[in-house]
Amino acid sequence: MEDQRSDSELLTVSATEPGAFAVLYRRHAEDLLRYFARRTLDPESAAELTAETFAQAFASRTTYRDTGANGVAWIYGVARHQLGRFFRSGRVDRAARRRLGMPERDLPPEDFERIEDLVDFAPIRGAIAEALATLREDHRDALRLRVIEQRSYPEVARELSCTEENARQRVSRGLRRLALVLQEKGLQPATEKES
Amino acid sequence: MNTEIEFLKQLETDLKDVAARETTRMERATLQGAIRKNTGRGWTKVVGVAAAFLVVAGAIGFVFGGGGIMSAQDSDKFQQVGDAVASDGGRGGGATHAPMPAAAPSTANDSSFDSNGDPVFDENLHGLASGRQRQQQDLSKIIRDGRIGIVVPDKKFGDAVGDLTFIAEKYGGFVISSSTNNDRSGTFVLRIPAKRFDRAIGDIRDLATHVRFQEIKGDDVTAEFIDQQARLRILQARKALLFKLFQGATTTEEILRMSNQLDDVQLRIEQIQGQINFINDQVAESTLRVSIQEQNAPKAAPQTDVDNPDLGSSVDLAVQGFLRIVGAVIVGLGYLIPLTLLGAIVWFVVWTVRRSRAIS
């Protein structure tokens, strides 16, 4: 049965009842992943940022104070902070997950396409095409095949004469680099409003 | 969560694990806190009762152990001062540290001293004193010192100094040293026969329009005196023995050896005799520091011979205070423990009677 408590209530209660945080996670995890995916363009980074954001929010849940705003806004505040660090350093922080003793998990191969599906590349294809010139050749080819020509990963792997896993890595790293380049140029990859 | 993304499912599992661990940790912390709280509460009660018991014991000890100001040792010392030195009838009352002893009969022959310079107490004049008390009085060796600060009317400082010198001579004493400031204030050190010490203080107080301070101290050196006397007797016996051996010596070597030993013993006898004489002298005569100042005299520079508190004396006072409190608590426990036991017995009897009635 669906928990009827509001996000703010769940956050407040989670201070003494940690299990309540899982309800909050189930409600907003996919939205937050989409939020990160549309900004980083990279499934791996988006997944890592989602995990780190929830870990950080869990670790800091006792500091949450209900001021009347929706509780999820507080989680997106943590998310923005994580995203800013990512764009500044080019890597995802792992401090909160390490502190909580959470295991390191690789993104399963099938999740790459599922997360890419969360990103709507259509509005940013033009910007991507312009930014491709700044990437390494192997990353650029992988991105061109996958994002511009919208080929599947098996086809990309075949075209590039590499394994599927290698093709995913090239696309992922190329997208991460692309997101950083777009960020440096002041071009926001994501166009939708935050939740 | 309806998602096909495996990573999010794994992440949910991980977060649930973390939440479960956190719940366990919090429950354990709550349990430990409760145990600690309960245990602490028990200990707090025990400590509280013990502390209350000790405080009550201390209060009782202060009340029954000398009014809470003087320790038993002080009381003894005070008693010895009172016993050893003849009072002038309590005229010089108001001492801060060693209150004046209760009025004792004045002696007719104040200047009586024995061969050692010890004051001699006339049994007839101490009519109420028993023979044993008199024996104790004769054995006691108390060195009494005091200081007094008096204020005299303006332009009367010179007269007061003259009167002070007269008082010292009147009681067989003298002025050791004096220092004056603008002929309006000054400090004088007097030596007064111990047995007339209190009367001298009384006369000095009569000079004043106001007594600024008065302090009399008694230092019991009886034990040291007896110790020195015992040593003296032993050495004198040894000297007599050596003298006999010396007289019987036949060879030069024996004569020389005996002579050296006799010289050595004689030297030690003289040293001890000197110390005994010094004690007798200190006991026979008391030192009195008198500060005189006119009513509106400017404040003189602090006197160096005034007992200024220093770190050492502060530590001594602290230790003394601590020991007094411990002593008071011990005295109080002496009263409180039997009373508590008595109360417990009464309570047990009452409880037993009530119980037996309830059963019947």
XYZ file of C-alpha atoms in Angstrom:
555
model
C 0.000 0.000 0.000
C 1.270 3.416 -0.966
C 2.582 5.513 1.919
C 0.344 8.586 2.218
C 2.834 10.725 4.093
C 4.247 13.781 2.375
C 7.901 14.062 1.400
C 8.522 16.507 4.227
C 6.934 14.154 6.732
C 8.968 11.242 5.451
C 12.168 13.223 5.686
C 11.367 14.349 9.205
C 10.348 10.880 10.338
C 13.393 9.277 8.735
C 15.564 10.893 11.400
C 14.183 8.424 13.947
C 12.774 5.861 11.522
C 15.424 5.355 8.815
C 13.225 2.937 6.869
C 10.972 5.868 5.864
C 13.749 7.164 3.641
C 13.276 4.180 1.298
C 9.727 5.410 0.520
C 11.142 8.764 -0.445
C 13.713 7.040 -2.636
C 11.108 4.984 -4.466
C 9.114 8.135 -5.178
C 11.890 10.209 -6.639
C 14.820 8.021 -7.684
C 13.946 7.810 -11.390
C 13.148 11.502 -11.628
C 16.459 12.356 -10.039
C 18.272 9.981 -12.376
C 16.613 11.691 -15.339
C 17.591 15.071 -13.876
C 21.224 14.007 -13.768
C 21.140 12.201 -17.111
C 19.846 15.265 -18.931
C 22.591 17.375 -17.423
C 25.537 15.047 -17.600
C 24.356 13.217 -20.772
C 26.297 10.298 -19.330
C 24.383 7.290 -17.936
C 27.278 6.219 -15.704
C 27.769 9.676 -14.175
C 24.010 10.171 -13.810
C 23.641 6.862 -11.976
C 26.627 7.599 -9.728
C 25.343 11.078 -8.958
C 21.908 9.685 -8.095
C 23.419 7.174 -5.724
C 25.688 9.744 -4.089
C 22.847 12.262 -3.758
C 20.581 9.819 -1.951
C 23.452 8.645 0.229
C 24.289 12.232 1.122
C 20.624 13.037 1.788
C 20.313 9.974 4.031
C 23.438 10.897 5.957
C 22.205 14.472 6.416
C 18.513 13.710 6.974
C 18.674 14.749 10.644
C 19.588 18.279 9.549
C 16.384 18.652 7.519
C 13.929 21.194 8.911
C 10.374 21.328 7.578
C 9.874 24.944 6.480
C 6.667 24.287 4.584
C 8.279 23.715 1.179
C 8.080 20.294 -0.449
C 10.666 17.977 1.077
C 11.879 16.819 -2.314
C 13.188 20.339 -2.954
C 15.677 19.684 -0.182
C 16.868 16.542 -1.989
C 17.215 18.483 -5.246
C 19.273 20.999 -3.315
C 21.661 18.186 -2.433
C 21.527 17.075 -6.086
C 22.501 20.531 -7.363
C 25.391 20.596 -4.959
C 26.595 17.219 -6.233
C 26.174 18.291 -9.843
C 28.177 21.457 -9.236
C 31.005 19.413 -7.758
C 30.832 17.070 -10.735
C 31.135 19.885 -13.245
C 33.978 21.461 -11.274
C 36.025 18.309 -10.754
C 34.875 16.167 -13.706
C 34.208 13.210 -11.412
C 31.529 11.997 -9.023
C 32.216 12.173 -5.332
C 31.913 8.910 -3.373
C 32.357 10.223 0.169
C 28.780 9.745 1.421
C 28.417 6.206 0.052
C 31.789 5.268 1.559
C 30.802 6.743 4.893
C 27.577 4.729 4.938
C 29.363 1.543 3.880
C 27.466 1.221 0.591
C 29.045 -1.089 -1.985
C 30.534 0.233 -5.240
C 28.310 -0.819 -8.092
C 28.969 -0.692 -11.819
C 26.177 0.310 -14.119
C 24.707 -2.879 -15.650
C 25.078 -2.909 -19.512
C 21.352 -2.956 -20.119
C 20.922 0.203 -18.051
C 22.969 2.348 -20.426
C 20.244 2.422 -23.052
C 17.493 2.715 -20.455
C 19.139 5.747 -18.929
C 19.877 7.229 -22.340
C 16.191 6.875 -23.022
C 15.606 9.210 -20.102
C 17.656 11.847 -21.895
C 15.860 13.655 -24.644
C 18.694 14.307 -27.060
C 16.512 15.890 -29.708
C 16.746 19.499 -28.490
C 20.502 19.325 -27.987
C 21.589 17.413 -31.036
C 22.729 20.605 -32.734
C 24.840 21.620 -29.777
C 26.264 18.130 -29.550
C 27.227 18.129 -33.212
C 29.101 21.397 -32.724
C 30.849 20.178 -29.609
C 31.857 16.856 -31.134
C 34.906 18.478 -32.698
C 36.413 18.951 -29.249
C 36.317 15.227 -28.406
C 38.793 12.434 -29.005
C 38.292 10.633 -32.287
C 37.130 7.306 -30.819
C 34.670 9.071 -28.498
C 33.500 11.295 -31.311
C 32.806 8.331 -33.632
C 30.974 6.483 -30.902
C 28.822 9.512 -30.097
C 28.109 10.252 -33.723
C 26.875 6.711 -34.315
C 24.920 6.443 -31.075
C 23.491 9.940 -30.516
C 23.358 11.565 -33.963
C 22.581 8.496 -36.081
C 20.749 6.743 -33.225
C 22.281 3.338 -33.861
C 21.999 0.541 -31.334
C 25.020 -0.483 -29.307
C 25.594 -3.750 -31.212
C 25.708 -1.716 -34.440
C 28.018 0.872 -32.914
C 30.301 -1.949 -31.725
C 30.326 -3.461 -35.165
C 31.081 -0.157 -36.886
C 33.917 0.588 -34.466
C 35.198 -2.993 -34.465
C 35.049 -3.273 -30.689
C 33.013 -5.044 -28.061
C 29.583 -3.803 -27.029
C 30.894 -3.005 -23.566
C 33.718 -1.006 -25.060
C 31.262 0.837 -27.267
C 29.174 1.770 -24.228
C 32.237 3.023 -22.385
C 33.274 5.169 -25.360
C 29.807 6.640 -25.651
C 29.579 7.186 -21.896
C 32.948 8.904 -21.625
C 32.310 10.897 -24.772
C 28.999 12.126 -23.370
C 30.558 12.996 -20.043
C 33.247 14.968 -21.760
C 30.621 16.569 -24.014
C 28.527 17.630 -21.027
C 31.568 19.232 -19.428
C 32.417 21.058 -22.675
C 28.845 22.320 -23.020
C 28.880 23.397 -19.392
C 32.148 25.297 -19.917
C 30.638 27.047 -22.953
C 27.610 27.996 -20.919
C 25.311 25.739 -22.888
C 22.859 23.929 -20.618
C 22.295 20.413 -22.012
C 18.984 19.987 -20.204
C 16.141 22.299 -21.113
C 13.346 21.054 -18.882
C 12.550 22.638 -15.538
C 13.612 20.941 -12.361
C 11.023 19.142 -10.330
C 9.110 1.893 -7.603
C 8.196 0.806 -11.105
C 11.468 1.101 -12.944
C 13.332 -1.142 -15.307
C 16.694 0.351 -14.395
C 18.590 -2.300 -12.528
C 20.996 0.191 -10.965
C 18.138 1.957 -9.179
C 16.856 -1.365 -7.836
C 20.309 -2.212 -6.531
C 20.609 1.231 -5.043
C 17.254 0.776 -3.284
C 18.512 -2.458 -1.756
C 21.698 -0.742 -0.637
C 19.795 2.140 0.937
C 17.466 -0.282 2.702
C 20.494 -2.094 4.111
C 21.935 1.170 5.313
C 18.581 2.139 6.856
C 18.321 -1.239 8.583
C 21.851 -0.892 9.978
C 21.035 2.618 11.138
C 17.835 1.401 12.816
C 19.759 -1.307 14.648
C 22.412 1.177 15.686
C 19.801 3.602 16.982
C 17.973 0.863 18.882
C 21.221 -0.274 20.433
C 22.123 3.293 21.333
C 18.686 3.817 22.877
C 19.018 0.581 24.846
C 22.527 1.436 26.021
C 21.359 4.935 26.894
C 18.479 3.528 28.901
C 20.790 1.087 30.684
C 23.280 3.855 31.333
C 20.498 6.147 32.470
C 19.024 3.565 34.804
C 22.405 2.512 36.111
C 23.402 6.145 36.428
C 20.204 6.922 38.265
C 20.954 4.127 40.729
C 24.492 5.323 41.248
C 23.316 8.899 41.498
C 20.984 7.921 44.311
C 23.720 6.042 46.161
C 26.197 8.883 45.690
C 23.566 11.438 46.667
C 22.676 9.597 49.869
C 26.370 9.129 50.720
C 27.089 12.807 50.054
C 24.116 13.894 52.159
C 25.278 11.561 54.912
C 28.765 13.057 54.845
C 27.449 16.629 54.761
C 25.249 15.935 57.781
C 28.202 14.243 59.486
C 30.369 17.270 58.718
C 27.746 19.639 60.114
C 27.422 17.578 63.268
C 31.207 17.402 63.523
C 31.509 21.174 63.267
C 28.814 21.707 65.869
C 30.134 19.161 68.363
C 33.781 19.429 67.489
C 34.487 22.965 68.593
C 31.946 25.272 67.063
C 33.274 24.767 63.573
C 36.018 27.331 63.889
C 38.708 25.711 65.981
C 39.966 22.226 65.428
C 40.510 19.933 68.358
C 44.227 20.653 68.046
C 43.579 24.369 68.254
C 41.374 23.832 71.269
C 44.145 21.893 72.960
C 46.631 24.583 72.157
C 44.263 27.234 73.407
C 43.723 25.247 76.583
C 47.452 24.902 77.074
C 47.918 28.607 76.603
C 45.238 29.247 79.143
C 46.675 26.753 81.553
C 50.294 27.657 81.215
C 50.112 31.389 81.320
C 48.452 33.168 84.133
C 45.713 35.414 82.983
C 45.075 38.875 84.247
C 41.399 38.269 84.625
C 40.415 38.465 80.990
C 41.069 42.127 80.537
C 42.736 41.657 77.218
C 39.852 39.807 75.631
C 39.007 39.991 71.993
C 41.887 38.020 70.536
C 41.186 36.926 67.045
C 43.136 33.700 66.716
C 43.606 32.574 70.283
C 40.848 33.835 72.438
C 41.695 34.829 75.962
C 41.498 32.012 78.449
C 38.859 32.118 81.124
C 39.691 34.328 84.041
C 42.380 32.792 86.173
C 43.446 34.115 89.536
C 46.231 36.600 89.409
C 49.451 35.714 91.158
C 50.765 37.746 94.029
C 54.331 37.051 93.207
C 54.400 37.747 89.498
C 58.137 37.803 89.202
C 58.637 34.252 90.528
C 60.707 32.149 88.172
C 62.508 28.892 88.741
C 66.147 28.236 88.101
C 65.427 27.521 84.412
C 63.541 30.728 84.028
C 60.189 28.969 83.975
C 57.310 30.843 85.520
C 56.420 29.376 88.932
C 52.755 28.953 89.743
C 51.709 29.455 93.311
C 49.462 26.592 94.376
C 47.703 28.731 96.962
C 46.686 31.232 94.327
C 45.479 28.509 92.002
C 43.207 27.230 94.691
C 40.904 25.363 92.357
C 43.632 23.672 90.377
C 44.264 20.109 91.331
C 47.743 18.724 91.864
C 47.646 16.912 88.548
C 46.629 20.012 86.656
C 49.394 21.925 88.322
C 51.859 19.270 87.223
C 50.643 19.626 83.644
C 50.900 23.383 83.881
C 54.442 23.193 85.118
C 55.458 20.909 82.261
C 53.867 22.985 79.524
C 56.119 25.147 77.432
C 54.147 27.642 75.435
C 55.727 30.440 73.437
C 53.248 33.277 73.246
C 53.452 36.056 70.703
C 50.996 38.698 69.780
C 50.336 41.856 67.886
C 47.942 44.685 68.472
C 47.071 47.818 66.535
C 45.582 50.751 68.370
C 44.349 54.193 67.417
C 44.997 57.140 69.737
C 43.578 60.687 69.573
C 45.317 63.199 67.305
C 48.441 64.811 68.796
C 48.577 62.046 71.421
C 51.057 59.785 69.643
C 53.995 60.999 71.765
C 52.078 60.442 74.978
C 51.038 56.987 73.821
C 54.651 56.034 73.066
C 55.680 57.192 76.519
C 52.852 55.226 78.097
C 53.792 52.155 76.069
C 57.381 52.277 77.310
C 56.085 52.734 80.836
C 53.789 49.702 80.480
C 56.668 47.578 79.202
C 58.865 48.544 82.159
C 56.006 48.257 84.625
C 55.608 44.561 83.808
C 59.313 43.829 83.746
C 59.684 44.066 79.996
C 61.333 46.417 77.550
C 61.032 47.845 74.039
C 63.286 45.936 71.623
C 62.763 48.112 68.590
C 60.626 50.955 67.333
C 59.921 52.805 64.131
C 57.820 55.943 63.790
C 56.315 57.795 60.886
C 55.993 61.623 61.078
C 55.480 61.296 64.842
C 51.915 60.326 64.125
C 52.171 56.571 63.839
C 54.698 53.877 64.556
C 55.414 50.252 65.303
C 57.054 48.936 68.482
C 58.307 45.487 69.413
C 58.093 44.681 73.121
C 59.390 41.793 75.199
C 57.145 41.148 78.175
C 57.372 38.396 80.808
C 54.923 35.765 79.638
C 52.890 35.655 82.791
C 52.221 39.428 82.603
C 51.603 39.393 78.876
C 47.822 39.601 79.100
C 47.880 42.424 81.641
C 50.255 44.363 79.430
C 47.891 43.940 76.500
C 45.027 45.091 78.686
C 46.904 48.259 79.606
C 47.816 48.916 75.992
C 44.171 48.556 74.987
C 43.343 51.185 77.626
C 45.506 53.648 75.711
C 43.387 53.305 72.601
C 40.277 55.031 71.448
C 39.897 52.167 69.027
C 41.638 48.782 68.682
C 42.279 48.078 65.013
C 43.359 44.483 65.472
C 44.627 42.116 68.087
C 46.130 38.700 67.623
C 47.714 36.344 70.128
C 49.360 33.092 69.154
C 50.571 30.246 71.315
C 53.188 27.775 70.085
C 53.445 24.600 72.128
C 57.092 23.488 72.359
C 56.581 21.142 75.318
C 57.425 18.028 73.334
C 60.618 19.543 72.015
C 61.557 20.757 75.493
C 61.025 17.330 77.050
C 62.994 15.720 74.253
C 65.937 18.058 74.800
C 65.818 17.470 78.534
C 65.916 13.712 78.047
C 68.912 14.041 75.754
C 70.567 16.252 78.298
C 70.067 13.698 81.065
C 71.488 10.897 78.928
C 74.511 12.947 77.999
C 75.070 13.973 81.591
C 74.963 10.314 82.662
C 77.379 9.459 79.914
C 79.636 12.275 80.943
C 79.681 10.970 84.554
C 80.537 7.490 83.359
C 83.285 8.741 81.084
C 84.658 10.836 83.942
C 84.921 7.747 86.138
C 86.689 5.844 83.370
C 88.927 8.853 82.793
C 89.932 8.834 86.469
C 90.785 5.137 86.251
C 92.796 5.478 83.041
C 96.440 4.477 83.400
C 97.971 4.803 79.962
C 98.459 7.999 77.975
C 96.517 6.554 75.108
C 93.499 5.849 77.314
C 93.699 9.286 78.898
C 93.732 10.964 75.478
C 90.844 8.888 74.166
C 88.739 9.499 77.269
C 89.547 13.179 77.157
C 88.396 13.463 73.552
C 85.168 11.645 74.298
C 84.547 13.818 77.346
C 85.109 16.947 75.257
C 82.679 15.692 72.651
C 79.972 14.896 75.210
C 80.530 18.233 76.956
C 80.108 20.064 73.655
C 76.849 18.298 72.961
C 75.631 18.991 76.505
C 76.304 22.679 76.030
C 74.509 22.725 72.679
C 71.429 21.101 74.162
C 71.597 23.301 77.237
C 71.696 26.298 74.907
C 68.593 25.105 73.109
C 66.819 24.496 76.415
C 67.785 27.962 77.589
C 66.519 29.429 74.342
C 63.165 27.695 74.761
C 62.956 28.836 78.354
C 63.766 32.358 77.300
C 61.134 32.322 74.592
C 58.595 30.865 76.973
C 59.453 33.256 79.778
C 59.123 36.344 77.657
C 56.570 37.018 74.991
C 57.041 39.222 71.974
C 54.369 41.817 71.359
C 54.232 43.982 68.231
C 52.304 47.176 68.843
C 51.170 49.492 66.059
C 50.060 52.926 67.229
C 48.546 55.537 64.993
C 46.745 58.792 65.531
C 43.109 59.073 64.580
C 43.735 60.960 61.343
C 47.293 59.931 60.656
C 48.078 59.216 56.997
C 48.328 55.558 56.247
C 51.864 54.360 56.777
C 53.644 52.152 54.276
C 52.928 48.489 54.866
C 55.074 47.034 57.617
C 57.291 44.229 56.521
C 57.010 42.500 59.842
C 53.271 42.208 59.491
C 52.262 38.711 58.497
C 51.466 39.137 54.847
C 49.819 36.163 53.270
C 52.053 34.317 50.846
C 51.635 31.278 48.637
C 53.167 28.944 51.205
C 50.868 30.074 53.959
C 47.916 29.878 51.586
C 48.767 26.248 50.837
C 49.155 25.601 54.567
C 45.780 27.210 55.192
C 44.201 25.177 52.418
C 45.622 21.929 53.806
C 44.570 22.956 57.290
C 41.058 23.750 56.085
C 40.815 20.433 54.264
C 41.996 18.505 57.314
C 39.550 20.381 59.502
C 36.659 19.435 57.261
C 37.793 15.796 57.146
C 38.184 15.864 60.912
C 34.721 17.351 61.328
C 33.241 14.679 59.056
C 34.952 11.937 61.086
C 33.688 13.434 64.332
C 30.211 13.714 62.834
C 30.296 10.102 61.656
C 31.037 9.120 65.218
C 27.686 10.604 66.181
C 25.766 9.725 63.056
C 26.625 6.048 62.605
C 25.319 4.931 66.020
C 22.238 7.107 65.525
C 21.643 5.597 62.094
C 22.044 2.085 63.464
C 19.655 2.919 66.292
C 17.156 4.289 63.773
C 17.503 1.170 61.638
C 16.868 -1.064 64.667
C 13.791 0.973 65.637
C 12.530 0.835 62.067
C 13.094 -2.935 61.937
C 11.226 -3.480 65.211
C 8.303 -1.333 64.047
C 8.261 -3.078 60.688
C 8.319 -6.534 62.338
C 5.493 -5.646 64.722
C 3.345 -4.259 61.901
C 4.045 -7.310 59.769
C 3.146 -9.743 62.544
C -0.068 -7.802 63.204
C -0.945 -7.890 59.527
C -0.335 -11.643 59.401
C -2.404 -12.285 62.507
